[in-house]
């Protein structure tokens, strides 16, 4: 996954991936079928576990906002799923794999926690807010977001997420 995260799908080569993993390119093709198959496995592995979107409906907007503020703070470890997304979307095949994985994993998980009508649409809007905040705070590094206090940022984000995800999460 490191090669895809660092270089994106298009620029990651099977030989470089194999060298980094200490195997041969033939082994990668044998076990994954192709670079695309390996990428699909890496993407599923990246988006499968909960990172910003948890599993509990109680206090969901606040929990997501807090986690995002902490995980995007200066000096925080990078969020690999977001880097993988950012560096691979210029390739149509990679974008389709990313879309499927996001919808299957984090999109489905979040939609299952959303209270109210159109849970899939509302979940995707929540994910868009998360991705946009991550991009502007860590990649672009806009001054206001990069220098924002985590508590203040978390409070503002939670206020934006509550109407999208549903009020039921804030109080149970």
Short mmCIF file of C-alpha atoms in Angstrom, two decimals:
data_model
loop_
_atom_site.label_atom_id
_atom_site.label_comp_id
_atom_site.label_asym_id
_atom_site.label_seq_id
_atom_site.Cartn_x
_atom_site.Cartn_y
_atom_site.Cartn_z
CA UNK A 1 0.00 0.00 0.00
CA UNK A 2 2.90 2.35 0.68
CA UNK A 3 3.86 2.57 -2.99
CA UNK A 4 0.28 3.48 -3.97
CA UNK A 5 0.00 5.98 -1.12
CA UNK A 6 3.29 7.66 -2.00
CA UNK A 7 3.02 7.62 -5.79
CA UNK A 8 -0.61 6.95 -6.69
CA UNK A 9 -1.97 4.17 -8.85
CA UNK A 10 -0.61 5.37 -12.19
CA UNK A 11 2.97 5.91 -11.00
CA UNK A 12 3.27 2.83 -8.80
CA UNK A 13 5.00 0.02 -10.66
CA UNK A 14 4.62 -3.67 -9.91
CA UNK A 15 8.42 -4.08 -9.78
CA UNK A 16 8.79 -1.24 -7.27
CA UNK A 17 5.96 -2.68 -5.18
CA UNK A 18 7.54 -6.13 -5.31
CA UNK A 19 10.99 -4.79 -4.39
CA UNK A 20 9.56 -2.92 -1.42
CA UNK A 21 7.69 -6.05 -0.28
CA UNK A 22 10.70 -8.30 -0.79
CA UNK A 23 8.98 -10.48 -3.39
CA UNK A 24 9.01 -10.80 -7.16
CA UNK A 25 6.65 -9.09 -9.59
CA UNK A 26 5.60 -12.57 -10.70
CA UNK A 27 4.41 -13.35 -7.16
CA UNK A 28 2.28 -10.21 -7.09
CA UNK A 29 0.69 -11.13 -10.40
CA UNK A 30 0.18 -14.71 -9.22
CA UNK A 31 -1.59 -13.76 -5.99
CA UNK A 32 -3.42 -10.61 -7.09
CA UNK A 33 -3.78 -11.16 -10.84
CA UNK A 34 -2.54 -7.70 -11.75
CA UNK A 35 -1.58 -4.30 -10.40
CA UNK A 36 -5.29 -3.45 -10.45
CA UNK A 37 -6.06 -6.49 -8.28
CA UNK A 38 -3.36 -5.52 -5.81
CA UNK A 39 -4.65 -1.95 -5.76
CA UNK A 40 -8.19 -3.16 -5.06
CA UNK A 41 -6.91 -5.16 -2.09
CA UNK A 42 -4.89 -2.19 -0.81
CA UNK A 43 -7.88 0.14 -1.13
CA UNK A 44 -10.17 -2.30 0.69
CA UNK A 45 -7.57 -2.57 3.43
CA UNK A 46 -7.32 1.23 3.67
CA UNK A 47 -11.04 1.99 3.74
CA UNK A 48 -12.24 -1.07 5.66
CA UNK A 49 -11.25 -0.11 9.22
CA UNK A 50 -12.86 2.82 10.99
CA UNK A 51 -10.61 5.89 10.93
CA UNK A 52 -12.73 9.05 11.15
CA UNK A 53 -16.16 7.41 10.92
CA UNK A 54 -16.69 5.16 13.92
CA UNK A 55 -19.27 2.47 14.59
CA UNK A 56 -21.41 4.09 17.28
CA UNK A 57 -24.44 6.28 16.49
CA UNK A 58 -24.43 8.10 19.85
CA UNK A 59 -22.57 11.39 19.50
CA UNK A 60 -21.54 10.57 15.93
CA UNK A 61 -21.10 14.15 14.63
CA UNK A 62 -19.04 15.13 17.66
CA UNK A 63 -16.90 11.98 17.53
CA UNK A 64 -16.22 12.38 13.81
CA UNK A 65 -15.39 16.07 14.22
CA UNK A 66 -13.03 15.41 17.14
CA UNK A 67 -11.25 12.57 15.34
CA UNK A 68 -10.87 14.61 12.16
CA UNK A 69 -9.51 17.64 14.04
CA UNK A 70 -6.98 15.48 15.88
CA UNK A 71 -5.97 13.43 12.83
CA UNK A 72 -5.42 16.54 10.68
CA UNK A 73 -3.59 18.61 13.29
CA UNK A 74 -0.05 19.73 12.45
CA UNK A 75 2.33 16.87 13.21
CA UNK A 76 -0.38 14.18 13.20
CA UNK A 77 0.29 10.94 11.33
CA UNK A 78 -1.06 11.12 7.77
CA UNK A 79 -4.43 9.57 7.00
CA UNK A 80 -3.35 6.99 4.42
CA UNK A 81 -6.83 6.40 2.93
CA UNK A 82 -7.06 10.09 2.03
CA UNK A 83 -3.54 10.13 0.54
CA UNK A 84 -4.36 7.03 -1.48
CA UNK A 85 -7.49 8.74 -2.77
CA UNK A 86 -5.76 12.02 -3.58
CA UNK A 87 -2.85 10.46 -5.43
CA UNK A 88 -4.86 7.95 -7.45
CA UNK A 89 -8.02 9.70 -8.68
CA UNK A 90 -6.52 10.82 -11.99
CA UNK A 91 -6.71 7.22 -13.23
CA UNK A 92 -10.21 6.05 -14.28
CA UNK A 93 -9.67 2.42 -13.20
CA UNK A 94 -8.31 3.50 -9.83
CA UNK A 95 -11.18 5.94 -9.33
CA UNK A 96 -13.74 3.19 -9.90
CA UNK A 97 -11.98 0.93 -7.39
CA UNK A 98 -11.83 3.79 -4.88
CA UNK A 99 -15.52 4.63 -5.37
CA UNK A 100 -16.59 1.03 -4.87
CA UNK A 101 -14.49 0.63 -1.74
CA UNK A 102 -15.62 3.91 -0.19
CA UNK A 103 -19.27 3.06 -0.84
CA UNK A 104 -18.86 -0.51 0.39
CA UNK A 105 -16.96 0.30 3.56
CA UNK A 106 -17.13 3.78 5.07
CA UNK A 107 -20.16 4.89 3.06
CA UNK A 108 -22.25 1.91 4.12
CA UNK A 109 -21.03 2.15 7.72
CA UNK A 110 -21.92 5.86 7.94
CA UNK A 111 -25.26 5.47 6.14
CA UNK A 112 -26.19 2.82 8.70
CA UNK A 113 -25.63 5.35 11.47
CA UNK A 114 -27.46 8.28 9.84
CA UNK A 115 -30.85 9.16 11.29
CA UNK A 116 -33.58 10.16 8.87
CA UNK A 117 -34.41 10.00 5.16
CA UNK A 118 -31.87 9.52 2.36
CA UNK A 119 -29.15 8.04 4.57
CA UNK A 120 -26.83 7.23 1.65
CA UNK A 121 -26.94 10.80 0.30
CA UNK A 122 -26.48 12.27 3.74
CA UNK A 123 -23.60 9.90 4.48
CA UNK A 124 -21.85 10.93 1.26
CA UNK A 125 -22.34 14.62 2.16
CA UNK A 126 -20.74 13.92 5.53
CA UNK A 127 -17.82 12.19 3.82
CA UNK A 128 -17.45 15.13 1.43
CA UNK A 129 -17.17 17.51 4.38
CA UNK A 130 -14.56 15.27 5.99
CA UNK A 131 -12.52 14.91 2.79
CA UNK A 132 -12.71 18.63 2.03
CA UNK A 133 -11.60 19.57 5.53
CA UNK A 134 -8.72 17.11 5.35
CA UNK A 135 -7.65 18.47 1.96
CA UNK A 136 -7.80 22.13 2.96
CA UNK A 137 -6.16 21.63 6.36
CA UNK A 138 -3.37 19.20 5.52
CA UNK A 139 -2.65 19.28 1.79
CA UNK A 140 -3.43 22.88 0.86
CA UNK A 141 -2.73 24.06 4.38
CA UNK A 142 -4.97 27.11 4.36
CA UNK A 143 -3.86 29.34 7.21
CA UNK A 144 -7.16 29.50 9.10
CA UNK A 145 -7.64 25.72 9.14
CA UNK A 146 -3.98 24.81 9.62
CA UNK A 147 -3.69 27.13 12.61
CA UNK A 148 -7.14 26.42 14.07
CA UNK A 149 -7.33 25.09 17.60
CA UNK A 150 -8.51 21.45 17.54
CA UNK A 151 -11.30 22.11 20.06
CA UNK A 152 -12.65 25.09 18.12
CA UNK A 153 -12.40 23.27 14.79
CA UNK A 154 -14.07 20.21 16.26
CA UNK A 155 -16.98 22.29 17.56
CA UNK A 156 -17.50 23.98 14.19
CA UNK A 157 -17.30 20.69 12.29
CA UNK A 158 -19.76 19.00 14.64
CA UNK A 159 -22.17 21.89 14.08
CA UNK A 160 -21.94 21.31 10.33
CA UNK A 161 -22.26 17.53 10.59
CA UNK A 162 -25.27 17.46 12.94
CA UNK A 163 -27.90 18.59 10.41
CA UNK A 164 -26.48 16.29 7.73
CA UNK A 165 -26.18 13.15 9.85
CA UNK A 166 -29.25 13.72 12.01
CA UNK A 167 -29.85 15.09 15.46
CA UNK A 168 -30.54 11.66 16.97
CA UNK A 169 -26.80 10.92 17.13
CA UNK A 170 -26.11 13.87 19.43
CA UNK A 171 -28.48 12.73 22.16
CA UNK A 172 -29.13 9.08 21.41
#
